[in-house]
Short mmCIF file of C-alpha atoms and ligand atoms in Angstrom, two decimals:
data_model
loop_
_atom_site.label_atom_id
_atom_site.label_comp_id
_atom_site.label_asym_id
_atom_site.label_seq_id
_atom_site.Cartn_x
_atom_site.Cartn_y
_atom_site.Cartn_z
CA MET A 1 18.83 70.32 12.46
CA LEU A 2 21.79 67.75 12.55
CA PRO A 3 21.39 66.97 8.78
CA SER A 4 24.67 65.09 8.52
CA ILE A 5 24.07 62.84 11.65
CA ARG A 6 20.39 62.02 10.24
CA VAL A 7 21.90 61.09 6.97
CA ALA A 8 24.29 58.64 8.72
CA VAL A 9 21.45 57.14 10.72
CA ALA A 10 19.30 57.07 7.81
CA ALA A 11 21.98 55.29 5.75
CA ALA A 12 22.68 52.68 8.36
CA LEU A 13 18.75 52.12 9.11
CA VAL A 14 17.72 52.18 5.33
CA GLY A 15 20.54 49.65 4.91
CA LEU A 16 19.24 47.40 7.59
CA THR A 17 15.50 47.81 6.81
CA ALA A 18 16.20 47.21 3.00
CA THR A 19 18.01 44.01 3.94
CA ILE A 20 15.04 42.81 5.98
CA ALA A 21 12.66 43.83 3.32
CA ARG A 22 14.61 42.03 0.59
CA ALA A 23 14.57 38.88 2.86
CA ALA A 24 10.74 39.10 3.43
CA ASP A 25 10.03 40.32 -0.09
CA VAL A 26 8.03 43.39 1.16
CA GLN A 27 8.34 46.92 0.57
CA THR A 28 9.16 48.77 3.77
CA PRO A 29 8.56 52.34 4.70
CA ALA A 30 11.71 53.39 6.27
CA ILE A 31 11.00 56.21 8.75
CA PHE A 32 14.62 57.61 8.48
CA ASP A 33 14.36 57.77 4.74
CA THR A 34 12.25 60.66 4.43
CA ALA A 35 10.69 62.36 1.43
CA ALA A 36 8.58 65.21 2.69
CA ALA A 37 8.96 68.28 4.98
CA PRO A 38 6.99 66.93 7.95
CA ALA A 39 8.67 63.61 7.83
CA ASP A 40 12.12 65.44 7.78
CA ALA A 41 11.22 67.33 10.97
CA ILE A 42 10.00 64.31 12.72
CA ALA A 43 13.09 62.19 11.85
CA ASP A 44 15.35 65.03 12.87
CA TYR A 45 13.52 65.21 16.27
CA ALA A 46 13.96 61.51 16.60
CA VAL A 47 17.58 61.69 16.01
CA LEU A 48 17.85 64.34 18.50
CA VAL A 49 15.77 62.35 21.23
CA ILE A 50 18.01 59.10 20.39
CA GLY A 51 21.16 61.18 20.63
CA ILE A 52 20.53 62.48 24.16
CA CYS A 53 19.19 59.21 25.34
CA LEU A 54 22.46 57.59 23.95
CA ALA A 55 24.57 60.26 25.63
CA ILE A 56 22.84 59.73 28.85
CA PHE A 57 23.34 55.99 28.58
CA VAL A 58 27.05 56.25 27.72
CA VAL A 59 27.71 58.74 30.68
CA VAL A 60 25.64 56.38 33.25
CA ALA A 61 27.15 53.14 31.92
CA THR A 62 30.53 54.59 32.01
CA LEU A 63 30.27 55.87 35.64
CA LEU A 64 28.86 52.72 36.78
CA ALA A 65 31.79 50.76 35.20
CA ILE A 66 34.22 52.96 36.86
CA ALA A 67 32.41 52.72 40.31
CA VAL A 68 32.15 48.80 39.95
CA VAL A 69 35.80 48.37 39.17
CA ARG A 70 37.29 51.02 41.42
CA PHE A 71 35.36 50.31 44.39
CA ARG A 72 35.03 46.63 44.25
CA ALA A 73 35.62 44.66 47.52
CA ARG A 74 39.36 43.83 47.69
CA GLU A 75 40.91 40.83 49.51
CA GLY A 76 41.19 41.30 53.27
CA GLU A 77 38.67 44.16 53.22
CA THR A 78 36.01 43.70 55.84
CA ARG A 79 34.65 47.28 56.55
CA GLU A 80 32.17 49.08 54.47
CA PRO A 81 33.66 51.88 52.26
CA PRO A 82 32.95 55.47 53.49
CA GLN A 83 29.53 56.55 52.79
CA VAL A 84 28.34 59.83 51.20
CA TYR A 85 25.29 61.59 52.54
CA GLY A 86 23.96 65.01 51.46
CA SER A 87 26.53 66.31 49.06
CA ASN A 88 25.03 69.48 47.75
CA GLN A 89 27.26 69.33 44.55
CA ILE A 90 26.13 65.87 43.60
CA GLU A 91 22.59 66.52 44.63
CA LEU A 92 22.44 69.71 42.51
CA ALA A 93 24.21 67.93 39.49
CA TRP A 94 21.76 65.23 39.32
CA THR A 95 18.86 67.49 39.57
CA VAL A 96 19.56 70.44 37.46
CA VAL A 97 21.09 68.44 34.53
CA PRO A 98 17.94 66.24 34.04
CA VAL A 99 15.73 69.31 34.49
CA LEU A 100 17.64 70.97 31.79
CA ILE A 101 17.37 67.99 29.48
CA VAL A 102 13.60 67.68 30.22
CA VAL A 103 13.14 71.47 29.35
CA ILE A 104 15.17 71.29 26.12
CA LEU A 105 13.22 68.32 25.02
CA GLY A 106 9.93 69.66 26.10
CA LEU A 107 10.71 73.02 24.14
CA VAL A 108 11.81 71.23 21.00
CA THR A 109 8.63 68.74 21.06
CA ALA A 110 6.24 71.89 21.53
CA ARG A 111 8.00 73.58 18.66
CA ASN A 112 7.62 70.49 16.53
CA ILE A 113 4.07 69.82 17.50
CA VAL A 114 3.06 73.38 16.52
CA ALA A 115 4.85 73.33 13.25
CA LEU A 116 3.43 70.00 12.34
CA GLN A 117 -0.16 71.06 13.17
CA ASP A 118 -0.06 74.20 11.34
CA VAL A 119 -1.46 73.32 7.89
CA GLY A 120 -0.24 76.87 6.48
CA PRO A 121 -2.08 79.20 4.19
CA GLU A 122 -5.21 78.07 2.16
CA GLU A 123 -3.73 79.38 -1.32
CA GLY A 124 -1.56 77.00 -3.59
CA VAL A 125 -2.33 73.92 -1.64
CA LEU A 126 -3.82 70.62 -2.89
CA ARG A 127 -6.76 69.79 -0.86
CA VAL A 128 -7.56 65.99 -0.56
CA ARG A 129 -10.42 64.52 1.48
CA ALA A 130 -9.43 61.06 2.90
CA VAL A 131 -12.04 58.85 4.11
CA GLY A 132 -11.09 55.63 6.07
CA HIS A 133 -13.38 52.65 5.63
CA GLN A 134 -13.50 49.05 6.71
CA TRP A 135 -11.04 48.25 5.00
CA TRP A 136 -10.03 50.69 2.37
CA TRP A 137 -9.09 54.37 1.72
CA GLU A 138 -11.33 56.72 -0.20
CA PHE A 139 -9.57 59.87 -1.73
CA HIS A 140 -11.52 62.87 -2.98
CA TYR A 141 -9.83 65.76 -4.88
CA PRO A 142 -12.62 68.22 -4.39
CA ASP A 143 -11.00 71.08 -6.60
CA HIS A 144 -10.66 68.52 -9.51
CA GLY A 145 -13.83 66.54 -9.30
CA VAL A 146 -11.91 63.25 -8.91
CA VAL A 147 -12.67 60.37 -6.49
CA THR A 148 -10.32 57.54 -6.26
CA ALA A 149 -9.48 54.65 -3.76
CA ASN A 150 -6.27 53.37 -2.02
CA GLU A 151 -3.78 55.09 -4.20
CA LEU A 152 -3.06 58.73 -3.39
CA HIS A 153 -1.43 60.64 -5.90
CA LEU A 154 0.47 63.83 -5.15
CA PRO A 155 2.50 66.32 -7.03
CA VAL A 156 6.36 67.09 -5.88
CA GLY A 157 6.78 70.43 -4.29
CA THR A 158 3.03 71.34 -3.53
CA ARG A 159 1.82 71.24 -0.10
CA ALA A 160 -1.13 68.73 0.23
CA VAL A 161 -3.56 69.20 2.99
CA LEU A 162 -5.47 66.24 3.86
CA ASP A 163 -8.86 66.46 5.74
CA LEU A 164 -9.34 63.04 7.18
CA GLU A 165 -12.62 61.29 8.12
CA SER A 166 -13.96 58.06 8.88
CA ALA A 167 -17.06 56.29 7.55
CA ASP A 168 -17.21 53.89 10.28
CA VAL A 169 -14.58 53.20 13.10
CA ILE A 170 -11.32 54.61 13.99
CA HIS A 171 -8.60 54.27 11.51
CA SER A 172 -5.00 55.94 11.49
CA PHE A 173 -3.23 57.26 8.54
CA TRP A 174 0.48 56.89 8.59
CA VAL A 175 2.86 57.06 5.71
CA PRO A 176 6.19 57.29 7.59
CA GLN A 177 8.34 58.63 4.79
CA LEU A 178 6.02 61.50 4.25
CA ALA A 179 4.37 62.75 7.48
CA GLY A 180 3.36 61.82 11.03
CA LYS A 181 0.68 59.59 12.11
CA ILE A 182 -3.08 60.74 12.60
CA ASP A 183 -6.26 59.16 13.45
CA LEU A 184 -9.50 59.18 11.43
CA ILE A 185 -12.30 59.58 13.88
CA PRO A 186 -16.10 59.31 13.05
CA ASN A 187 -18.03 62.59 13.12
CA ARG A 188 -14.83 64.47 13.16
CA THR A 189 -12.30 66.09 10.63
CA ASN A 190 -8.51 65.95 11.43
CA HIS A 191 -6.01 67.68 9.22
CA LEU A 192 -2.58 66.66 7.96
CA TRP A 193 -0.28 68.33 5.61
CA MET A 194 2.62 66.92 3.63
CA GLU A 195 4.91 68.33 1.03
CA PRO A 196 6.58 65.70 -0.88
CA ALA A 197 10.11 66.59 -1.89
CA ARG A 198 10.94 63.83 -4.39
CA PRO A 199 8.99 61.50 -6.72
CA GLY A 200 8.43 58.04 -5.63
CA HIS A 201 6.21 55.34 -4.33
CA PHE A 202 5.66 55.38 -0.53
CA VAL A 203 3.65 53.13 1.51
CA GLY A 204 1.97 53.13 4.75
CA GLN A 205 -0.67 51.10 6.70
CA CYS A 206 -3.65 51.83 8.79
CA ALA A 207 -2.05 52.21 12.20
CA GLU A 208 -5.13 51.93 14.53
CA TYR A 209 -6.80 48.38 14.81
CA CYS A 210 -10.10 48.82 13.07
CA GLY A 211 -11.36 45.14 12.72
CA THR A 212 -10.61 41.89 11.06
CA GLN A 213 -8.95 43.22 8.00
CA HIS A 214 -7.04 46.14 9.67
CA ALA A 215 -3.78 44.63 8.29
CA HIS A 216 -5.17 44.97 4.73
CA MET A 217 -5.70 48.67 4.62
CA LEU A 218 -2.52 49.54 2.41
CA LEU A 219 -1.69 53.26 2.08
CA SER A 220 -0.04 53.70 -1.38
CA VAL A 221 1.15 57.24 -2.15
CA VAL A 222 2.42 57.83 -5.72
CA VAL A 223 4.49 61.07 -5.65
CA GLN A 224 4.93 62.49 -9.30
CA SER A 225 6.21 65.44 -11.17
CA PRO A 226 3.81 68.20 -11.64
CA ASP A 227 3.38 67.19 -15.36
CA ASP A 228 2.68 63.51 -14.49
CA PHE A 229 0.29 64.49 -11.78
CA GLU A 230 -1.64 66.87 -14.18
CA GLY A 231 -1.78 63.89 -16.57
CA TRP A 232 -3.22 61.56 -13.72
CA ILE A 233 -5.60 64.15 -12.90
CA ALA A 234 -6.91 64.68 -16.54
CA ASN A 235 -7.42 60.90 -16.92
CA GLN A 236 -9.26 60.43 -13.58
CA GLN A 237 -11.61 63.40 -14.53
CA ARG A 238 -12.70 61.66 -17.66
CA ASP A 239 -15.85 59.48 -17.60
CA ALA A 240 -15.28 55.75 -17.72
CA VAL A 241 -14.39 54.06 -20.87
CA ASP A 242 -17.33 52.99 -22.85
CA ASP A 243 -16.07 50.05 -25.14
CA PRO A 244 -18.76 48.60 -27.38
CA ALA A 245 -16.68 45.36 -27.50
CA VAL A 246 -17.58 44.63 -23.76
CA ARG A 247 -21.10 45.78 -23.75
CA GLU A 248 -22.22 42.54 -22.60
CA GLY A 249 -19.94 42.65 -19.33
CA ARG A 250 -21.16 46.13 -18.72
CA GLU A 251 -24.83 45.05 -18.78
CA ILE A 252 -24.11 42.19 -16.28
CA PHE A 253 -22.42 44.92 -14.00
CA GLU A 254 -25.38 47.32 -14.30
CA ARG A 255 -28.06 44.64 -13.55
CA THR A 256 -26.16 43.20 -10.67
CA ALA A 257 -25.81 44.54 -7.00
CA CYS A 258 -22.54 46.05 -8.03
CA VAL A 259 -24.11 49.30 -8.96
CA SER A 260 -25.47 49.77 -5.27
CA CYS A 261 -21.97 50.09 -4.01
CA HIS A 262 -19.68 51.32 -6.80
CA VAL A 263 -19.56 54.38 -8.83
CA VAL A 264 -18.69 54.08 -12.52
CA ARG A 265 -18.96 57.70 -13.72
CA GLY A 266 -20.84 57.99 -17.02
CA THR A 267 -22.94 54.89 -16.30
CA PRO A 268 -26.09 54.55 -13.83
CA ALA A 269 -23.79 52.87 -11.28
CA ASP A 270 -23.49 55.34 -8.39
CA GLY A 271 -23.28 53.39 -5.23
CA ARG A 272 -21.22 55.02 -2.51
CA PHE A 273 -20.47 52.13 -0.06
CA GLY A 274 -17.57 50.80 -2.02
CA PRO A 275 -14.50 52.20 -4.04
CA ASP A 276 -15.14 54.29 -7.16
CA LEU A 277 -14.42 51.82 -10.21
CA THR A 278 -14.33 54.63 -12.95
CA HIS A 279 -10.53 54.27 -13.39
CA LEU A 280 -10.13 50.78 -11.53
CA MET A 281 -7.37 49.77 -13.93
CA SER A 282 -5.24 52.93 -13.21
CA ARG A 283 -4.61 51.23 -9.67
CA ALA A 284 -1.99 48.78 -8.88
CA THR A 285 -3.82 46.59 -6.31
CA ILE A 286 -7.25 45.56 -5.59
CA GLY A 287 -8.85 44.80 -2.09
CA SER A 288 -6.53 47.67 -0.67
CA GLY A 289 -3.49 46.00 -1.33
CA VAL A 290 -4.67 42.31 -0.73
CA ALA A 291 -3.68 41.34 -4.32
CA PRO A 292 -2.14 42.86 -7.61
CA ASN A 293 -4.75 44.36 -9.83
CA GLY A 294 -5.12 42.05 -12.93
CA ARG A 295 -7.56 39.98 -14.78
CA ASP A 296 -7.05 36.64 -12.94
CA GLU A 297 -6.97 38.36 -9.58
CA LEU A 298 -10.32 40.13 -10.34
CA ILE A 299 -12.03 37.05 -11.37
CA ALA A 300 -10.77 35.50 -8.14
CA TRP A 301 -11.93 38.51 -6.18
CA ILE A 302 -15.43 38.72 -7.78
CA THR A 303 -16.03 34.92 -7.46
CA SER A 304 -15.21 35.12 -3.75
CA PRO A 305 -13.98 38.21 -2.09
CA ASP A 306 -14.03 36.66 1.22
CA HIS A 307 -11.58 34.20 0.03
CA LEU A 308 -8.92 36.87 -0.62
CA LYS A 309 -9.96 39.07 2.26
CA PRO A 310 -11.85 37.13 4.97
CA GLY A 311 -14.60 39.52 6.45
CA VAL A 312 -14.54 41.82 3.50
CA ARG A 313 -17.83 43.88 3.27
CA MET A 314 -18.25 42.95 -0.49
CA PRO A 315 -20.45 39.92 -0.92
CA ALA A 316 -19.98 37.36 -3.57
CA MET A 317 -22.52 37.88 -6.33
CA ASN A 318 -22.88 34.22 -7.03
CA LEU A 319 -22.67 34.77 -10.85
CA ASP A 320 -21.77 31.89 -13.18
CA GLU A 321 -18.35 31.58 -14.52
CA PRO A 322 -19.07 32.84 -17.97
CA SER A 323 -20.80 35.95 -16.56
CA ILE A 324 -17.83 36.61 -14.20
CA GLU A 325 -15.48 36.35 -17.13
CA LYS A 326 -17.54 38.88 -19.26
CA LEU A 327 -17.93 41.18 -16.06
CA VAL A 328 -13.89 41.20 -15.80
CA ASP A 329 -13.72 41.79 -19.53
CA TYR A 330 -15.65 45.02 -18.79
CA LEU A 331 -13.78 45.98 -15.72
CA VAL A 332 -10.27 45.73 -17.22
CA THR A 333 -11.34 48.36 -19.72
CA LEU A 334 -11.80 50.85 -17.03
CA ARG A 335 -8.40 52.50 -17.41
CU1 CUA B 1 -8.26 50.85 9.32
CU2 CUA B 1 -7.03 49.60 10.95
#
């Protein structure tokens, strides 16, 4: 629907948001610069609604301007102008036209809601279980035996069906360029589908206030070619790298409370409270987008997680500096 208008609106808004984003040095998800089927439908719908509202505004503002100019009080005029009461034509016009507009919008809305909620056939879809935590995202690929955090990888051209759950409070999943917004509610599973149309890196945010660090629940979606996606899956399926050069760090990890909250597959670490660290270094950020994922940031994070992310559930382990260095030497091998 209205593809050329949408492209024009998208171009204008993308230009504007890109300018703001550059000024603020942030990556902005532009809702009109869509990259997946459900987001396309939502953007088309938004353009339709904005277009109808704009038309109403133009008609009303024009009539108002004409009335103000044409029927303004003139010099020497003392009497009120003639008043119009009970004109059937005018009454009908301003009743029927708005009713028609509401009916049209209602029908289009209903059609869109049904289409967006229909996750489609079971076959050929990529199933992902997404769990919201205070304050990070957990992603399971049950058909591949993969668990990761904060970075969702999807292949181009395949319909992904997300089963959304919460481990604690209500969160909300929203990657505007790919799909609509949907809440993750404790003791309930919601569903969302997205069919990415082009590769790229798309970001979103938790969209429901969920506690102190609600603002640091970055959603990062990496859409890849099917080959790249297969490569990513294959790497994620491997057990953690076991590099003898960093054995000391691994031993520190295994005898510290790290193991009661984190999984490192292939080691005794199988805590489920925090993110799976088996392929930690395959991710771009730590703390769900709070800092880039690098050696220095990991040292800062482990020394005092609360410093980077106040209120974070991960406690400081109070290890001495050399131990933290060795621990991070081990972590950076987890590719
Ligand atoms: Cu999670 Cu807001």
